[in-house]
């Protein structure tokens, strides 16, 4: 399954809302879709699993939604630590695949 | 707290075999609710799933793009799992991450714990 993320880069100011999209080339099995955040020099961190469930310790400003082939990650009110690269990941079909990433940068 | 730590050579010659080990602490590779996974990331690029193994060693799942060169194994006595990738080329240069893939009776949680990653460069 090919995952296509848009936009490639999102330029926003702290406090603004970020909306990131992930489109799948075919339906993601059982909505097994996750979102990861990656900062420079660090490993990815799990934010969302099952399309809409927040992982342990993830602030409630991070929201996942969607089903089938269209998924969205929303960050309501960007904090300085949220500027990073975000990847969607489908784990319902083999091979597991990742999107190419969306960079959220400070405007 | 579960921790994963990759170890292995940072430089491998073309055509040779890349070998990495992931040591798990604060948890057990013998847990029934986890797959033990490898993911890689070429410098400046995105993430690629390599594959995983189950604690019993008889269940594994490899990315078809790598499967002919790939072996993932588990050593329960050392609480480690390993990756071997043969016949490497410059295209295999990447940061290699080990990670835990978790589920329970009702939910598959995906990759919830990751190692810090280790850069492997393929060069003569």
PDB file of N, CA and C in Angstrom, chain A:
ATOM      1  N   UNK A   1       0.853  -1.184   0.000  1.00  0.00           N
ATOM      2  CA  UNK A   1       0.000   0.000   0.000  1.00  0.00           C
ATOM      3  C   UNK A   1       0.890   1.236   0.000  1.00  0.00           C
ATOM      4  N   UNK A   2       0.683   2.103  -0.987  1.00  0.00           N
ATOM      5  CA  UNK A   2       1.440   3.356  -1.064  1.00  0.00           C
ATOM      6  C   UNK A   2       0.683   4.439  -0.294  1.00  0.00           C
ATOM      7  N   UNK A   3       1.404   5.107   0.607  1.00  0.00           N
ATOM      8  CA  UNK A   3       0.833   6.207   1.385  1.00  0.00           C
ATOM      9  C   UNK A   3       1.400   7.519   0.848  1.00  0.00           C
ATOM     10  N   UNK A   4       0.524   8.465   0.536  1.00  0.00           N
ATOM     11  CA  UNK A   4       0.938   9.763   0.012  1.00  0.00           C
ATOM     12  C   UNK A   4       0.517  10.849   0.993  1.00  0.00           C
ATOM     13  N   UNK A   5       1.483  11.577   1.515  1.00  0.00           N
ATOM     14  CA  UNK A   5       1.205  12.624   2.482  1.00  0.00           C
ATOM     15  C   UNK A   5       1.212  14.002   1.817  1.00  0.00           C
ATOM     16  N   UNK A   6       0.336  14.855   2.294  1.00  0.00           N
ATOM     17  CA  UNK A   6       0.304  16.229   1.818  1.00  0.00           C
ATOM     18  C   UNK A   6      -0.057  17.179   2.953  1.00  0.00           C
ATOM     19  N   UNK A   7       0.454  18.415   2.898  1.00  0.00           N
ATOM     20  CA  UNK A   7       1.471  18.870   1.942  1.00  0.00           C
ATOM     21  C   UNK A   7       2.842  18.334   2.320  1.00  0.00           C
ATOM     22  N   UNK A   8       3.835  18.602   1.499  1.00  0.00           N
ATOM     23  CA  UNK A   8       5.189  18.200   1.831  1.00  0.00           C
ATOM     24  C   UNK A   8       5.753  19.017   2.982  1.00  0.00           C
ATOM     25  N   UNK A   9       5.427  20.302   2.975  1.00  0.00           N
ATOM     26  CA  UNK A   9       5.861  21.209   4.032  1.00  0.00           C
ATOM     27  C   UNK A   9       4.699  22.102   4.411  1.00  0.00           C
ATOM     28  N   UNK A  10       4.572  22.342   5.712  1.00  0.00           N
ATOM     29  CA  UNK A  10       3.523  23.199   6.258  1.00  0.00           C
ATOM     30  C   UNK A  10       4.201  24.278   7.086  1.00  0.00           C
ATOM     31  N   UNK A  11       4.042  25.530   6.675  1.00  0.00           N
ATOM     32  CA  UNK A  11       4.662  26.648   7.396  1.00  0.00           C
ATOM     33  C   UNK A  11       3.602  27.355   8.217  1.00  0.00           C
ATOM     34  N   UNK A  12       3.735  27.276   9.535  1.00  0.00           N
ATOM     35  CA  UNK A  12       2.718  27.806  10.436  1.00  0.00           C
ATOM     36  C   UNK A  12       3.374  28.493  11.622  1.00  0.00           C
ATOM     37  N   UNK A  13       2.607  29.275  12.326  1.00  0.00           N
ATOM     38  CA  UNK A  13       3.078  29.964  13.532  1.00  0.00           C
ATOM     39  C   UNK A  13       2.605  29.230  14.779  1.00  0.00           C
ATOM     40  N   UNK A  14       3.327  29.345  15.881  1.00  0.00           N
ATOM     41  CA  UNK A  14       2.853  28.746  17.134  1.00  0.00           C
ATOM     42  C   UNK A  14       1.441  29.209  17.457  1.00  0.00           C
ATOM     43  N   UNK A  15       0.639  28.278  17.925  1.00  0.00           N
ATOM     44  CA  UNK A  15      -0.747  28.575  18.238  1.00  0.00           C
ATOM     45  C   UNK A  15      -1.712  28.249  17.122  1.00  0.00           C
ATOM     46  N   UNK A  16      -1.213  28.148  15.890  1.00  0.00           N
ATOM     47  CA  UNK A  16      -2.084  27.831  14.759  1.00  0.00           C
ATOM     48  C   UNK A  16      -2.406  26.330  14.734  1.00  0.00           C
ATOM     49  N   UNK A  17      -3.417  25.993  13.937  1.00  0.00           N
ATOM     50  CA  UNK A  17      -3.836  24.605  13.750  1.00  0.00           C
ATOM     51  C   UNK A  17      -3.138  24.031  12.540  1.00  0.00           C
ATOM     52  N   UNK A  18      -2.631  22.798  12.685  1.00  0.00           N
ATOM     53  CA  UNK A  18      -1.992  22.092  11.577  1.00  0.00           C
ATOM     54  C   UNK A  18      -2.877  20.924  11.149  1.00  0.00           C
ATOM     55  N   UNK A  19      -3.087  20.809   9.847  1.00  0.00           N
ATOM     56  CA  UNK A  19      -3.868  19.701   9.301  1.00  0.00           C
ATOM     57  C   UNK A  19      -3.014  18.963   8.276  1.00  0.00           C
ATOM     58  N   UNK A  20      -2.688  17.700   8.571  1.00  0.00           N
ATOM     59  CA  UNK A  20      -1.835  16.878   7.732  1.00  0.00           C
ATOM     60  C   UNK A  20      -2.661  15.737   7.160  1.00  0.00           C
ATOM     61  N   UNK A  21      -2.461  15.449   5.877  1.00  0.00           N
ATOM     62  CA  UNK A  21      -3.251  14.414   5.211  1.00  0.00           C
ATOM     63  C   UNK A  21      -2.397  13.229   4.807  1.00  0.00           C
ATOM     64  N   UNK A  22      -3.013  12.078   4.774  1.00  0.00           N
ATOM     65  CA  UNK A  22      -2.363  10.833   4.360  1.00  0.00           C
ATOM     66  C   UNK A  22      -3.372  10.048   3.535  1.00  0.00           C
ATOM     67  N   UNK A  23      -3.044   9.809   2.281  1.00  0.00           N
ATOM     68  CA  UNK A  23      -3.910   9.050   1.403  1.00  0.00           C
ATOM     69  C   UNK A  23      -3.293   7.708   1.062  1.00  0.00           C
ATOM     70  N   UNK A  24      -4.109   6.659   1.099  1.00  0.00           N
ATOM     71  CA  UNK A  24      -3.638   5.311   0.818  1.00  0.00           C
ATOM     72  C   UNK A  24      -4.101   4.845  -0.553  1.00  0.00           C
ATOM     73  N   UNK A  25      -3.251   4.066  -1.226  1.00  0.00           N
ATOM     74  CA  UNK A  25      -3.561   3.581  -2.572  1.00  0.00           C
ATOM     75  C   UNK A  25      -4.653   2.509  -2.559  1.00  0.00           C
ATOM     76  N   UNK A  26      -4.889   1.905  -1.398  1.00  0.00           N
ATOM     77  CA  UNK A  26      -6.001   0.986  -1.195  1.00  0.00           C
ATOM     78  C   UNK A  26      -6.403   1.039   0.262  1.00  0.00           C
ATOM     79  N   UNK A  27      -7.549   0.511   0.561  1.00  0.00           N
ATOM     80  CA  UNK A  27      -8.096   0.624   1.902  1.00  0.00           C
ATOM     81  C   UNK A  27      -7.157   0.015   2.947  1.00  0.00           C
ATOM     82  N   UNK A  28      -6.957   0.741   4.035  1.00  0.00           N
ATOM     83  CA  UNK A  28      -6.092   0.273   5.105  1.00  0.00           C
ATOM     84  C   UNK A  28      -6.887  -0.685   6.002  1.00  0.00           C
ATOM     85  N   UNK A  29      -6.379  -1.891   6.112  1.00  0.00           N
ATOM     86  CA  UNK A  29      -7.072  -2.944   6.836  1.00  0.00           C
ATOM     87  C   UNK A  29      -7.336  -2.558   8.287  1.00  0.00           C
ATOM     88  N   UNK A  30      -8.578  -2.660   8.701  1.00  0.00           N
ATOM     89  CA  UNK A  30      -8.981  -2.422  10.090  1.00  0.00           C
ATOM     90  C   UNK A  30      -8.522  -1.061  10.611  1.00  0.00           C
ATOM     91  N   UNK A  31      -8.358  -0.114   9.707  1.00  0.00           N
ATOM     92  CA  UNK A  31      -7.850   1.217  10.084  1.00  0.00           C
ATOM     93  C   UNK A  31      -6.571   1.136  10.899  1.00  0.00           C
ATOM     94  N   UNK A  32      -5.710   0.206  10.500  1.00  0.00           N
ATOM     95  CA  UNK A  32      -4.409   0.090  11.162  1.00  0.00           C
ATOM     96  C   UNK A  32      -3.471   1.143  10.569  1.00  0.00           C
ATOM     97  N   UNK A  33      -3.709   2.387  10.988  1.00  0.00           N
ATOM     98  CA  UNK A  33      -2.973   3.540  10.502  1.00  0.00           C
ATOM     99  C   UNK A  33      -2.426   4.301  11.715  1.00  0.00           C
ATOM    100  N   UNK A  34      -1.131   4.561  11.698  1.00  0.00           N
ATOM    101  CA  UNK A  34      -0.477   5.250  12.806  1.00  0.00           C
ATOM    102  C   UNK A  34       0.181   6.529  12.305  1.00  0.00           C
ATOM    103  N   UNK A  35       0.417   7.436  13.236  1.00  0.00           N
ATOM    104  CA  UNK A  35       1.165   8.663  12.959  1.00  0.00           C
ATOM    105  C   UNK A  35       2.356   8.742  13.903  1.00  0.00           C
ATOM    106  N   UNK A  36       3.511   9.140  13.340  1.00  0.00           N
ATOM    107  CA  UNK A  36       4.730   9.306  14.111  1.00  0.00           C
ATOM    108  C   UNK A  36       5.244  10.720  13.953  1.00  0.00           C
ATOM    109  N   UNK A  37       5.905  11.203  15.000  1.00  0.00           N
ATOM    110  CA  UNK A  37       6.604  12.488  14.975  1.00  0.00           C
ATOM    111  C   UNK A  37       8.103  12.202  15.047  1.00  0.00           C
ATOM    112  N   UNK A  38       8.876  12.881  14.214  1.00  0.00           N
ATOM    113  CA  UNK A  38      10.326  12.716  14.273  1.00  0.00           C
ATOM    114  C   UNK A  38      11.020  14.072  14.294  1.00  0.00           C
ATOM    115  N   UNK A  39      11.882  14.260  15.265  1.00  0.00           N
ATOM    116  CA  UNK A  39      12.698  15.459  15.348  1.00  0.00           C
ATOM    117  C   UNK A  39      14.114  15.126  14.918  1.00  0.00           C
ATOM    118  N   UNK A  40      14.894  16.122  14.474  1.00  0.00           N
ATOM    119  CA  UNK A  40      16.241  15.851  13.975  1.00  0.00           C
ATOM    120  C   UNK A  40      17.091  15.067  14.966  1.00  0.00           C
ATOM    121  N   UNK A  41      17.723  13.998  14.476  1.00  0.00           N
ATOM    122  CA  UNK A  41      18.618  13.202  15.301  1.00  0.00           C
ATOM    123  C   UNK A  41      17.929  12.280  16.279  1.00  0.00           C
ATOM    124  N   UNK A  42      16.601  12.196  16.206  1.00  0.00           N
ATOM    125  CA  UNK A  42      15.851  11.358  17.132  1.00  0.00           C
ATOM    126  C   UNK A  42      15.093  10.264  16.394  1.00  0.00           C
ATOM    127  N   UNK A  43      14.744   9.222  17.136  1.00  0.00           N
ATOM    128  CA  UNK A  43      13.889   8.188  16.592  1.00  0.00           C
ATOM    129  C   UNK A  43      12.453   8.700  16.480  1.00  0.00           C
ATOM    130  N   UNK A  44      11.679   8.127  15.580  1.00  0.00           N
ATOM    131  CA  UNK A  44      10.250   8.481  15.533  1.00  0.00           C
ATOM    132  C   UNK A  44       9.560   8.150  16.847  1.00  0.00           C
ATOM    133  N   UNK A  45       8.509   8.931  17.151  1.00  0.00           N
ATOM    134  CA  UNK A  45       7.718   8.709  18.357  1.00  0.00           C
ATOM    135  C   UNK A  45       6.269   8.469  17.955  1.00  0.00           C
ATOM    136  N   UNK A  46       5.691   7.405  18.479  1.00  0.00           N
ATOM    137  CA  UNK A  46       4.305   7.069  18.156  1.00  0.00           C
ATOM    138  C   UNK A  46       3.358   8.090  18.775  1.00  0.00           C
ATOM    139  N   UNK A  47       2.511   8.692  17.918  1.00  0.00           N
ATOM    140  CA  UNK A  47       1.500   9.644  18.376  1.00  0.00           C
ATOM    141  C   UNK A  47       0.110   9.005  18.400  1.00  0.00           C
ATOM    142  N   UNK A  48      -0.262   8.409  17.290  1.00  0.00           N
ATOM    143  CA  UNK A  48      -1.620   7.914  17.057  1.00  0.00           C
ATOM    144  C   UNK A  48      -1.547   6.501  16.507  1.00  0.00           C
ATOM    145  N   UNK A  49      -2.408   5.606  17.008  1.00  0.00           N
ATOM    146  CA  UNK A  49      -2.558   4.276  16.432  1.00  0.00           C
ATOM    147  C   UNK A  49      -4.038   4.023  16.170  1.00  0.00           C
ATOM    148  N   UNK A  50      -4.310   3.032  15.342  1.00  0.00           N
ATOM    149  CA  UNK A  50      -5.707   2.743  15.025  1.00  0.00           C
ATOM    150  C   UNK A  50      -6.445   3.925  14.434  1.00  0.00           C
ATOM    151  N   UNK A  51      -5.734   4.777  13.735  1.00  0.00           N
ATOM    152  CA  UNK A  51      -6.251   5.966  13.042  1.00  0.00           C
ATOM    153  C   UNK A  51      -6.628   7.110  13.971  1.00  0.00           C
ATOM    154  N   UNK A  52      -7.085   6.809  15.208  1.00  0.00           N
ATOM    155  CA  UNK A  52      -7.624   7.889  16.024  1.00  0.00           C
ATOM    156  C   UNK A  52      -7.330   7.780  17.514  1.00  0.00           C
ATOM    157  N   UNK A  53      -6.590   6.796  17.946  1.00  0.00           N
ATOM    158  CA  UNK A  53      -6.295   6.638  19.365  1.00  0.00           C
ATOM    159  C   UNK A  53      -4.922   7.216  19.688  1.00  0.00           C
ATOM    160  N   UNK A  54      -4.889   8.076  20.711  1.00  0.00           N
ATOM    161  CA  UNK A  54      -3.608   8.652  21.112  1.00  0.00           C
ATOM    162  C   UNK A  54      -2.787   7.645  21.896  1.00  0.00           C
ATOM    163  N   UNK A  55      -1.484   7.606  21.609  1.00  0.00           N
ATOM    164  CA  UNK A  55      -0.580   6.745  22.368  1.00  0.00           C
ATOM    165  C   UNK A  55      -0.374   7.324  23.769  1.00  0.00           C
ATOM    166  N   UNK A  56       0.186   6.513  24.642  1.00  0.00           N
ATOM    167  CA  UNK A  56       0.402   6.914  26.025  1.00  0.00           C
ATOM    168  C   UNK A  56       1.236   8.185  26.109  1.00  0.00           C
ATOM    169  N   UNK A  57       0.745   9.158  26.877  1.00  0.00           N
ATOM    170  CA  UNK A  57       1.508  10.370  27.114  1.00  0.00           C
ATOM    171  C   UNK A  57       1.410  11.437  26.035  1.00  0.00           C
ATOM    172  N   UNK A  58       0.629  11.184  24.996  1.00  0.00           N
ATOM    173  CA  UNK A  58       0.512  12.163  23.907  1.00  0.00           C
ATOM    174  C   UNK A  58      -0.551  13.204  24.264  1.00  0.00           C
ATOM    175  N   UNK A  59      -0.209  14.497  24.160  1.00  0.00           N
ATOM    176  CA  UNK A  59      -1.168  15.549  24.536  1.00  0.00           C
ATOM    177  C   UNK A  59      -2.428  15.516  23.685  1.00  0.00           C
ATOM    178  N   UNK A  60      -3.525  16.004  24.254  1.00  0.00           N
ATOM    179  CA  UNK A  60      -4.804  15.919  23.545  1.00  0.00           C
ATOM    180  C   UNK A  60      -4.952  16.967  22.450  1.00  0.00           C
ATOM    181  N   UNK A  61      -3.913  17.751  22.191  1.00  0.00           N
ATOM    182  CA  UNK A  61      -3.980  18.639  21.012  1.00  0.00           C
ATOM    183  C   UNK A  61      -3.724  17.859  19.716  1.00  0.00           C
ATOM    184  N   UNK A  62      -3.253  16.629  19.834  1.00  0.00           N
ATOM    185  CA  UNK A  62      -3.052  15.764  18.671  1.00  0.00           C
ATOM    186  C   UNK A  62      -4.293  14.913  18.454  1.00  0.00           C
ATOM    187  N   UNK A  63      -4.860  15.022  17.229  1.00  0.00           N
ATOM    188  CA  UNK A  63      -6.070  14.280  16.900  1.00  0.00           C
ATOM    189  C   UNK A  63      -5.885  13.515  15.600  1.00  0.00           C
ATOM    190  N   UNK A  64      -6.262  12.270  15.590  1.00  0.00           N
ATOM    191  CA  UNK A  64      -6.236  11.485  14.367  1.00  0.00           C
ATOM    192  C   UNK A  64      -7.650  11.150  13.941  1.00  0.00           C
ATOM    193  N   UNK A  65      -7.881  11.172  12.643  1.00  0.00           N
ATOM    194  CA  UNK A  65      -9.204  10.831  12.136  1.00  0.00           C
ATOM    195  C   UNK A  65      -9.072  10.183  10.772  1.00  0.00           C
ATOM    196  N   UNK A  66     -10.203   9.663  10.286  1.00  0.00           N
ATOM    197  CA  UNK A  66     -10.233   9.084   8.956  1.00  0.00           C
ATOM    198  C   UNK A  66     -10.461   7.582   8.975  1.00  0.00           C
ATOM    199  N   UNK A  67     -10.682   7.049   7.788  1.00  0.00           N
ATOM    200  CA  UNK A  67     -10.874   5.610   7.621  1.00  0.00           C
ATOM    201  C   UNK A  67     -10.719   5.264   6.147  1.00  0.00           C
ATOM    202  N   UNK A  68     -10.546   3.980   5.880  1.00  0.00           N
ATOM    203  CA  UNK A  68     -10.445   3.528   4.496  1.00  0.00           C
ATOM    204  C   UNK A  68      -9.155   3.953   3.835  1.00  0.00           C
ATOM    205  N   UNK A  69      -9.232   4.992   3.004  1.00  0.00           N
ATOM    206  CA  UNK A  69      -8.053   5.455   2.274  1.00  0.00           C
ATOM    207  C   UNK A  69      -7.655   6.887   2.607  1.00  0.00           C
ATOM    208  N   UNK A  70      -8.412   7.569   3.454  1.00  0.00           N
ATOM    209  CA  UNK A  70      -8.129   8.975   3.738  1.00  0.00           C
ATOM    210  C   UNK A  70      -8.039   9.224   5.240  1.00  0.00           C
ATOM    211  N   UNK A  71      -6.886   9.732   5.659  1.00  0.00           N
ATOM    212  CA  UNK A  71      -6.620   9.926   7.077  1.00  0.00           C
ATOM    213  C   UNK A  71      -6.046  11.322   7.303  1.00  0.00           C
ATOM    214  N   UNK A  72      -6.285  11.844   8.507  1.00  0.00           N
ATOM    215  CA  UNK A  72      -5.841  13.192   8.847  1.00  0.00           C
ATOM    216  C   UNK A  72      -5.264  13.215  10.252  1.00  0.00           C
ATOM    217  N   UNK A  73      -4.175  13.951  10.409  1.00  0.00           N
ATOM    218  CA  UNK A  73      -3.633  14.281  11.722  1.00  0.00           C
ATOM    219  C   UNK A  73      -3.821  15.779  11.911  1.00  0.00           C
ATOM    220  N   UNK A  74      -4.472  16.155  12.991  1.00  0.00           N
ATOM    221  CA  UNK A  74      -4.685  17.562  13.314  1.00  0.00           C
ATOM    222  C   UNK A  74      -3.968  17.884  14.610  1.00  0.00           C
ATOM    223  N   UNK A  75      -3.228  18.993  14.585  1.00  0.00           N
ATOM    224  CA  UNK A  75      -2.599  19.492  15.801  1.00  0.00           C
ATOM    225  C   UNK A  75      -3.267  20.828  16.092  1.00  0.00           C
ATOM    226  N   UNK A  76      -4.039  20.887  17.156  1.00  0.00           N
ATOM    227  CA  UNK A  76      -4.824  22.086  17.459  1.00  0.00           C
ATOM    228  C   UNK A  76      -4.014  22.978  18.390  1.00  0.00           C
ATOM    229  N   UNK A  77      -3.437  24.030  17.827  1.00  0.00           N
ATOM    230  CA  UNK A  77      -2.642  24.942  18.654  1.00  0.00           C
ATOM    231  C   UNK A  77      -1.198  24.477  18.776  1.00  0.00           C
ATOM    232  N   UNK A  78      -0.406  24.768  17.736  1.00  0.00           N
ATOM    233  CA  UNK A  78       0.969  24.289  17.704  1.00  0.00           C
ATOM    234  C   UNK A  78       1.802  24.868  18.855  1.00  0.00           C
ATOM    235  N   UNK A  79       2.497  23.967  19.540  1.00  0.00           N
ATOM    236  CA  UNK A  79       3.469  24.361  20.546  1.00  0.00           C
ATOM    237  C   UNK A  79       4.859  24.353  19.894  1.00  0.00           C
ATOM    238  N   UNK A  80       5.818  25.083  20.486  1.00  0.00           N
ATOM    239  CA  UNK A  80       7.163  25.124  19.879  1.00  0.00           C
ATOM    240  C   UNK A  80       7.763  23.747  19.652  1.00  0.00           C
ATOM    241  N   UNK A  81       7.476  22.796  20.542  1.00  0.00           N
ATOM    242  CA  UNK A  81       8.058  21.457  20.418  1.00  0.00           C
ATOM    243  C   UNK A  81       7.381  20.596  19.341  1.00  0.00           C
ATOM    244  N   UNK A  82       6.320  21.106  18.718  1.00  0.00           N
ATOM    245  CA  UNK A  82       5.599  20.329  17.702  1.00  0.00           C
ATOM    246  C   UNK A  82       6.182  20.492  16.302  1.00  0.00           C
ATOM    247  N   UNK A  83       7.122  21.411  16.133  1.00  0.00           N
ATOM    248  CA  UNK A  83       7.699  21.609  14.807  1.00  0.00           C
ATOM    249  C   UNK A  83       8.679  20.462  14.542  1.00  0.00           C
ATOM    250  N   UNK A  84       8.331  19.648  13.560  1.00  0.00           N
ATOM    251  CA  UNK A  84       9.000  18.370  13.331  1.00  0.00           C
ATOM    252  C   UNK A  84       8.497  17.788  12.016  1.00  0.00           C
ATOM    253  N   UNK A  85       8.960  16.585  11.705  1.00  0.00           N
ATOM    254  CA  UNK A  85       8.445  15.852  10.550  1.00  0.00           C
ATOM    255  C   UNK A  85       7.473  14.775  11.054  1.00  0.00           C
ATOM    256  N   UNK A  86       6.364  14.620  10.336  1.00  0.00           N
ATOM    257  CA  UNK A  86       5.327  13.667  10.716  1.00  0.00           C
ATOM    258  C   UNK A  86       5.158  12.637   9.603  1.00  0.00           C
ATOM    259  N   UNK A  87       5.088  11.382  10.023  1.00  0.00           N
ATOM    260  CA  UNK A  87       4.913  10.275   9.077  1.00  0.00           C
ATOM    261  C   UNK A  87       3.642   9.493   9.401  1.00  0.00           C
ATOM    262  N   UNK A  88       2.884   9.145   8.364  1.00  0.00           N
ATOM    263  CA  UNK A  88       1.827   8.157   8.559  1.00  0.00           C
ATOM    264  C   UNK A  88       2.383   6.777   8.223  1.00  0.00           C
ATOM    265  N   UNK A  89       1.745   5.758   8.758  1.00  0.00           N
ATOM    266  CA  UNK A  89       2.275   4.386   8.667  1.00  0.00           C
ATOM    267  C   UNK A  89       1.108   3.414   8.680  1.00  0.00           C
ATOM    268  N   UNK A  90       1.038   2.541   7.685  1.00  0.00           N
ATOM    269  CA  UNK A  90      -0.016   1.526   7.704  1.00  0.00           C
ATOM    270  C   UNK A  90       0.614   0.192   8.106  1.00  0.00           C
ATOM    271  N   UNK A  91      -0.025  -0.483   9.034  1.00  0.00           N
ATOM    272  CA  UNK A  91       0.522  -1.743   9.543  1.00  0.00           C
ATOM    273  C   UNK A  91      -0.500  -2.870   9.438  1.00  0.00           C
ATOM    274  N   UNK A  92      -1.516  -2.657   8.623  1.00  0.00           N
ATOM    275  CA  UNK A  92      -2.542  -3.689   8.471  1.00  0.00           C
ATOM    276  C   UNK A  92      -2.282  -4.672   7.362  1.00  0.00           C
ATOM    277  N   UNK A  93      -1.417  -4.288   6.419  1.00  0.00           N
ATOM    278  CA  UNK A  93      -1.093  -5.157   5.295  1.00  0.00           C
ATOM    279  C   UNK A  93       0.415  -5.262   5.178  1.00  0.00           C
ATOM    280  N   UNK A  94       0.874  -6.408   4.703  1.00  0.00           N
ATOM    281  CA  UNK A  94       2.306  -6.597   4.545  1.00  0.00           C
ATOM    282  C   UNK A  94       2.695  -6.388   3.078  1.00  0.00           C
ATOM    283  N   UNK A  95       3.783  -5.654   2.820  1.00  0.00           N
ATOM    284  CA  UNK A  95       4.681  -5.056   3.801  1.00  0.00           C
ATOM    285  C   UNK A  95       4.108  -3.789   4.407  1.00  0.00           C
ATOM    286  N   UNK A  96       4.434  -3.560   5.684  1.00  0.00           N
ATOM    287  CA  UNK A  96       4.067  -2.282   6.280  1.00  0.00           C
ATOM    288  C   UNK A  96       4.760  -1.170   5.491  1.00  0.00           C
ATOM    289  N   UNK A  97       4.104  -0.012   5.415  1.00  0.00           N
ATOM    290  CA  UNK A  97       4.656   1.088   4.657  1.00  0.00           C
ATOM    291  C   UNK A  97       4.474   2.411   5.395  1.00  0.00           C
ATOM    292  N   UNK A  98       5.320   3.382   5.026  1.00  0.00           N
ATOM    293  CA  UNK A  98       5.269   4.721   5.573  1.00  0.00           C
ATOM    294  C   UNK A  98       5.010   5.720   4.443  1.00  0.00           C
ATOM    295  N   UNK A  99       4.373   6.825   4.798  1.00  0.00           N
ATOM    296  CA  UNK A  99       4.317   7.949   3.882  1.00  0.00           C
ATOM    297  C   UNK A  99       5.668   8.625   3.823  1.00  0.00           C
ATOM    298  N   UNK A 100       5.794   9.583   2.896  1.00  0.00           N
ATOM    299  CA  UNK A 100       7.092  10.226   2.688  1.00  0.00           C
ATOM    300  C   UNK A 100       7.358  11.341   3.687  1.00  0.00           C
ATOM    301  N   UNK A 101       6.354  11.690   4.501  1.00  0.00           N
ATOM    302  CA  UNK A 101       6.538  12.682   5.545  1.00  0.00           C
ATOM    303  C   UNK A 101       6.024  14.064   5.202  1.00  0.00           C
ATOM    304  N   UNK A 102       5.578  14.783   6.231  1.00  0.00           N
ATOM    305  CA  UNK A 102       5.213  16.202   6.138  1.00  0.00           C
ATOM    306  C   UNK A 102       6.028  16.950   7.176  1.00  0.00           C
ATOM    307  N   UNK A 103       6.742  17.963   6.712  1.00  0.00           N
ATOM    308  CA  UNK A 103       7.518  18.785   7.630  1.00  0.00           C
ATOM    309  C   UNK A 103       6.671  19.960   8.087  1.00  0.00           C
ATOM    310  N   UNK A 104       6.531  20.118   9.390  1.00  0.00           N
ATOM    311  CA  UNK A 104       5.838  21.282   9.952  1.00  0.00           C
ATOM    312  C   UNK A 104       6.910  22.230  10.459  1.00  0.00           C
ATOM    313  N   UNK A 105       7.016  23.390   9.789  1.00  0.00           N
ATOM    314  CA  UNK A 105       8.076  24.332  10.122  1.00  0.00           C
ATOM    315  C   UNK A 105       7.502  25.639  10.626  1.00  0.00           C
ATOM    316  N   UNK A 106       8.333  26.369  11.338  1.00  0.00           N
ATOM    317  CA  UNK A 106       7.902  27.657  11.886  1.00  0.00           C
ATOM    318  C   UNK A 106       7.887  28.706  10.788  1.00  0.00           C
ATOM    319  N   UNK A 107       6.752  29.405  10.682  1.00  0.00           N
ATOM    320  CA  UNK A 107       6.614  30.445   9.663  1.00  0.00           C
ATOM    321  C   UNK A 107       7.312  31.724  10.125  1.00  0.00           C
TER     322      UNK A 107
END
